[in-house]
PDB file of C-alpha atoms in Angstrom:
ATOM      1  CA  UNK A   1    -112.496  54.044 133.790  1.00 89.00           C
ATOM      2  CA  UNK A   2    -109.849  54.860 131.350  1.00 96.00           C
ATOM      3  CA  UNK A   3    -106.791  53.102 130.957  1.00 97.00           C
ATOM      4  CA  UNK A   4    -103.458  54.479 129.382  1.00 98.00           C
ATOM      5  CA  UNK A   5    -100.492  52.448 128.471  1.00 98.00           C
ATOM      6  CA  UNK A   6     -97.206  54.488 127.290  1.00 98.00           C
ATOM      7  CA  UNK A   7     -94.362  52.947 125.085  1.00 98.00           C
ATOM      8  CA  UNK A   8     -91.004  53.960 123.239  1.00 98.00           C
ATOM      9  CA  UNK A   9     -89.026  54.825 125.456  1.00 98.00           C
ATOM     10  CA  UNK A  10     -85.544  53.821 125.946  1.00 98.00           C
ATOM     11  CA  UNK A  11     -81.693  54.680 126.047  1.00 98.00           C
ATOM     12  CA  UNK A  12     -80.449  57.239 123.162  1.00 98.00           C
ATOM     13  CA  UNK A  13     -77.629  59.504 123.080  1.00 98.00           C
ATOM     14  CA  UNK A  14     -77.955  63.491 123.388  1.00 98.00           C
ATOM     15  CA  UNK A  15     -79.247  64.362 120.211  1.00 98.00           C
ATOM     16  CA  UNK A  16     -80.951  61.621 119.235  1.00 98.00           C
ATOM     17  CA  UNK A  17     -84.934  61.450 119.106  1.00 98.00           C
ATOM     18  CA  UNK A  18     -87.474  59.341 120.259  1.00 98.00           C
ATOM     19  CA  UNK A  19     -91.227  59.116 119.720  1.00 98.00           C
ATOM     20  CA  UNK A  20     -93.331  58.338 122.818  1.00 98.00           C
ATOM     21  CA  UNK A  21     -96.712  56.887 122.025  1.00 98.00           C
ATOM     22  CA  UNK A  22     -99.694  56.312 124.880  1.00 98.00           C
ATOM     23  CA  UNK A  23    -102.867  54.014 123.840  1.00 98.00           C
ATOM     24  CA  UNK A  24    -105.949  54.562 125.838  1.00 98.00           C
ATOM     25  CA  UNK A  25    -108.921  52.311 126.626  1.00 97.00           C
ATOM     26  CA  UNK A  26    -111.982  52.115 128.383  1.00 96.00           C
ATOM     27  CA  UNK A  27    -114.426  54.968 128.265  1.00 94.00           C
ATOM     28  CA  UNK A  28    -112.212  56.763 125.646  1.00 95.00           C
ATOM     29  CA  UNK A  29    -115.145  59.108 124.643  1.00 94.00           C
ATOM     30  CA  UNK A  30    -115.251  60.783 127.915  1.00 95.00           C
ATOM     31  CA  UNK A  31    -111.557  61.909 127.164  1.00 96.00           C
ATOM     32  CA  UNK A  32    -110.827  65.618 126.823  1.00 96.00           C
ATOM     33  CA  UNK A  33    -107.371  67.180 127.374  1.00 97.00           C
ATOM     34  CA  UNK A  34    -104.255  64.724 127.355  1.00 97.00           C
ATOM     35  CA  UNK A  35    -100.856  65.431 128.363  1.00 98.00           C
ATOM     36  CA  UNK A  36     -97.177  64.148 128.895  1.00 98.00           C
ATOM     37  CA  UNK A  37     -95.563  64.499 132.113  1.00 98.00           C
ATOM     38  CA  UNK A  38     -92.032  63.390 133.415  1.00 98.00           C
ATOM     39  CA  UNK A  39     -90.751  62.911 136.579  1.00 98.00           C
ATOM     40  CA  UNK A  40     -86.876  62.517 137.455  1.00 97.00           C
ATOM     41  CA  UNK A  41     -85.238  60.874 140.329  1.00 93.00           C
ATOM     42  CA  UNK A  42     -85.749  63.012 143.238  1.00 95.00           C
ATOM     43  CA  UNK A  43     -87.639  65.469 141.574  1.00 97.00           C
ATOM     44  CA  UNK A  44     -91.195  66.422 141.388  1.00 97.00           C
ATOM     45  CA  UNK A  45     -93.554  65.563 138.282  1.00 97.00           C
ATOM     46  CA  UNK A  46     -93.616  68.114 135.928  1.00 98.00           C
ATOM     47  CA  UNK A  47     -95.483  68.759 132.691  1.00 98.00           C
ATOM     48  CA  UNK A  48     -93.850  68.541 129.386  1.00 98.00           C
ATOM     49  CA  UNK A  49     -96.662  69.297 126.869  1.00 98.00           C
ATOM     50  CA  UNK A  50    -100.369  68.855 126.589  1.00 98.00           C
ATOM     51  CA  UNK A  51    -103.043  69.074 123.730  1.00 98.00           C
ATOM     52  CA  UNK A  52    -106.825  69.859 124.185  1.00 96.00           C
ATOM     53  CA  UNK A  53    -109.504  67.653 122.347  1.00 92.00           C
ATOM     54  CA  UNK A  54    -109.553  70.478 119.364  1.00 91.00           C
ATOM     55  CA  UNK A  55    -105.707  70.368 118.951  1.00 94.00           C
ATOM     56  CA  UNK A  56    -104.595  73.253 120.727  1.00 97.00           C
ATOM     57  CA  UNK A  57    -100.944  72.434 122.355  1.00 98.00           C
ATOM     58  CA  UNK A  58     -98.611  73.998 124.927  1.00 98.00           C
ATOM     59  CA  UNK A  59     -95.363  73.216 125.989  1.00 98.00           C
ATOM     60  CA  UNK A  60     -92.954  73.729 128.921  1.00 97.00           C
ATOM     61  CA  UNK A  61     -90.121  76.080 128.004  1.00 97.00           C
ATOM     62  CA  UNK A  62     -87.635  73.303 127.589  1.00 96.00           C
ATOM     63  CA  UNK A  63     -89.561  71.348 125.661  1.00 97.00           C
ATOM     64  CA  UNK A  64     -90.209  74.081 123.194  1.00 97.00           C
ATOM     65  CA  UNK A  65     -88.905  73.910 119.845  1.00 96.00           C
ATOM     66  CA  UNK A  66     -87.739  70.302 120.315  1.00 98.00           C
ATOM     67  CA  UNK A  67     -91.044  68.506 121.262  1.00 98.00           C
ATOM     68  CA  UNK A  68     -94.277  67.939 119.586  1.00 98.00           C
ATOM     69  CA  UNK A  69     -97.056  66.721 121.113  1.00 98.00           C
ATOM     70  CA  UNK A  70    -100.185  65.115 119.015  1.00 97.00           C
ATOM     71  CA  UNK A  71    -103.007  62.893 119.264  1.00 96.00           C
ATOM     72  CA  UNK A  72    -105.192  61.026 117.079  1.00 93.00           C
ATOM     73  CA  UNK A  73    -108.775  60.823 118.513  1.00 86.00           C
ATOM     74  CA  UNK A  74    -109.896  58.307 116.111  1.00 89.00           C
ATOM     75  CA  UNK A  75    -107.386  55.667 117.324  1.00 92.00           C
ATOM     76  CA  UNK A  76    -107.250  57.013 120.953  1.00 94.00           C
ATOM     77  CA  UNK A  77    -103.812  57.613 121.122  1.00 96.00           C
ATOM     78  CA  UNK A  78    -101.253  60.195 122.019  1.00 98.00           C
ATOM     79  CA  UNK A  79     -97.745  60.628 121.025  1.00 98.00           C
ATOM     80  CA  UNK A  80     -94.663  62.674 121.702  1.00 98.00           C
ATOM     81  CA  UNK A  81     -92.029  63.319 119.238  1.00 98.00           C
ATOM     82  CA  UNK A  82     -88.726  64.382 120.988  1.00 98.00           C
ATOM     83  CA  UNK A  83     -85.932  65.548 119.100  1.00 98.00           C
ATOM     84  CA  UNK A  84     -82.378  66.787 119.739  1.00 98.00           C
ATOM     85  CA  UNK A  85     -82.653  64.991 123.306  1.00 98.00           C
ATOM     86  CA  UNK A  86     -80.266  66.078 125.995  1.00 98.00           C
ATOM     87  CA  UNK A  87     -79.311  64.349 129.373  1.00 98.00           C
ATOM     88  CA  UNK A  88     -81.859  66.417 131.314  1.00 97.00           C
ATOM     89  CA  UNK A  89     -84.479  64.911 129.563  1.00 98.00           C
ATOM     90  CA  UNK A  90     -83.577  61.879 131.340  1.00 98.00           C
ATOM     91  CA  UNK A  91     -86.916  60.867 133.349  1.00 98.00           C
ATOM     92  CA  UNK A  92     -89.919  58.538 133.346  1.00 98.00           C
ATOM     93  CA  UNK A  93     -92.657  59.897 131.354  1.00 98.00           C
ATOM     94  CA  UNK A  94     -96.077  59.722 132.109  1.00 98.00           C
ATOM     95  CA  UNK A  95     -99.408  60.148 129.855  1.00 98.00           C
ATOM     96  CA  UNK A  96    -102.080  61.848 131.457  1.00 98.00           C
ATOM     97  CA  UNK A  97    -105.758  62.076 130.229  1.00 98.00           C
ATOM     98  CA  UNK A  98    -108.265  64.234 131.550  1.00 97.00           C
ATOM     99  CA  UNK A  99    -112.385  63.427 131.274  1.00 97.00           C
ATOM    100  CA  UNK A 100    -115.082  65.733 130.634  1.00 95.00           C
ATOM    101  CA  UNK A 101    -116.936  66.956 133.873  1.00 95.00           C
ATOM    102  CA  UNK A 102    -120.415  65.662 132.361  1.00 94.00           C
ATOM    103  CA  UNK A 103    -122.223  63.755 134.953  1.00 93.00           C
ATOM    104  CA  UNK A 104    -125.081  62.686 132.623  1.00 92.00           C
ATOM    105  CA  UNK A 105    -122.257  61.406 130.195  1.00 90.00           C
ATOM    106  CA  UNK A 106    -119.226  60.767 131.702  1.00 92.00           C
ATOM    107  CA  UNK A 107    -119.646  61.353 135.489  1.00 91.00           C
ATOM    108  CA  UNK A 108    -117.383  63.292 137.053  1.00 93.00           C
ATOM    109  CA  UNK A 109    -114.114  64.709 135.517  1.00 93.00           C
ATOM    110  CA  UNK A 110    -111.224  62.914 136.396  1.00 95.00           C
ATOM    111  CA  UNK A 111    -107.164  62.652 135.913  1.00 96.00           C
ATOM    112  CA  UNK A 112    -105.841  59.569 134.709  1.00 97.00           C
ATOM    113  CA  UNK A 113    -102.199  58.192 134.415  1.00 98.00           C
ATOM    114  CA  UNK A 114    -100.199  55.845 132.551  1.00 98.00           C
ATOM    115  CA  UNK A 115     -97.918  53.703 134.390  1.00 98.00           C
ATOM    116  CA  UNK A 116     -94.688  55.268 132.570  1.00 98.00           C
ATOM    117  CA  UNK A 117     -91.841  54.911 130.100  1.00 98.00           C
ATOM    118  CA  UNK A 118     -88.253  55.340 130.918  1.00 98.00           C
ATOM    119  CA  UNK A 119     -86.181  57.459 128.832  1.00 98.00           C
ATOM    120  CA  UNK A 120     -82.632  57.916 129.397  1.00 98.00           C
ATOM    121  CA  UNK A 121     -80.391  60.447 127.571  1.00 98.00           C
ATOM    122  CA  UNK A 122     -76.739  59.633 127.776  1.00 97.00           C
ATOM    123  CA  UNK A 123     -74.191  62.355 127.054  1.00 93.00           C
TER     124      UNK A 123
END
């Protein structure tokens, strides 16, 4: 089992910055890729940024150039630096972690989620 807890959300003005954090606990040795997703009211949950165990990153188009995802494997933490925030970024942001599909070590691969942290950007 893996537990994920997000923090760092809040109310900011357009153009401001926020840094979200995700603390992983439990069987963290089994975590492979991690990422951030978000869900606005009435909308589907969408991926924002992802990062592999080796540090390769990818971003949704709306986040490119503004957001930076990073991870500290030793501390089992994931971060999302969000700059130049826009009202369209308003959503609940969720931390996600994938586990290795290695039965002898970590069992079947699984997708874990945190409880979410609210980000509200006012115009």
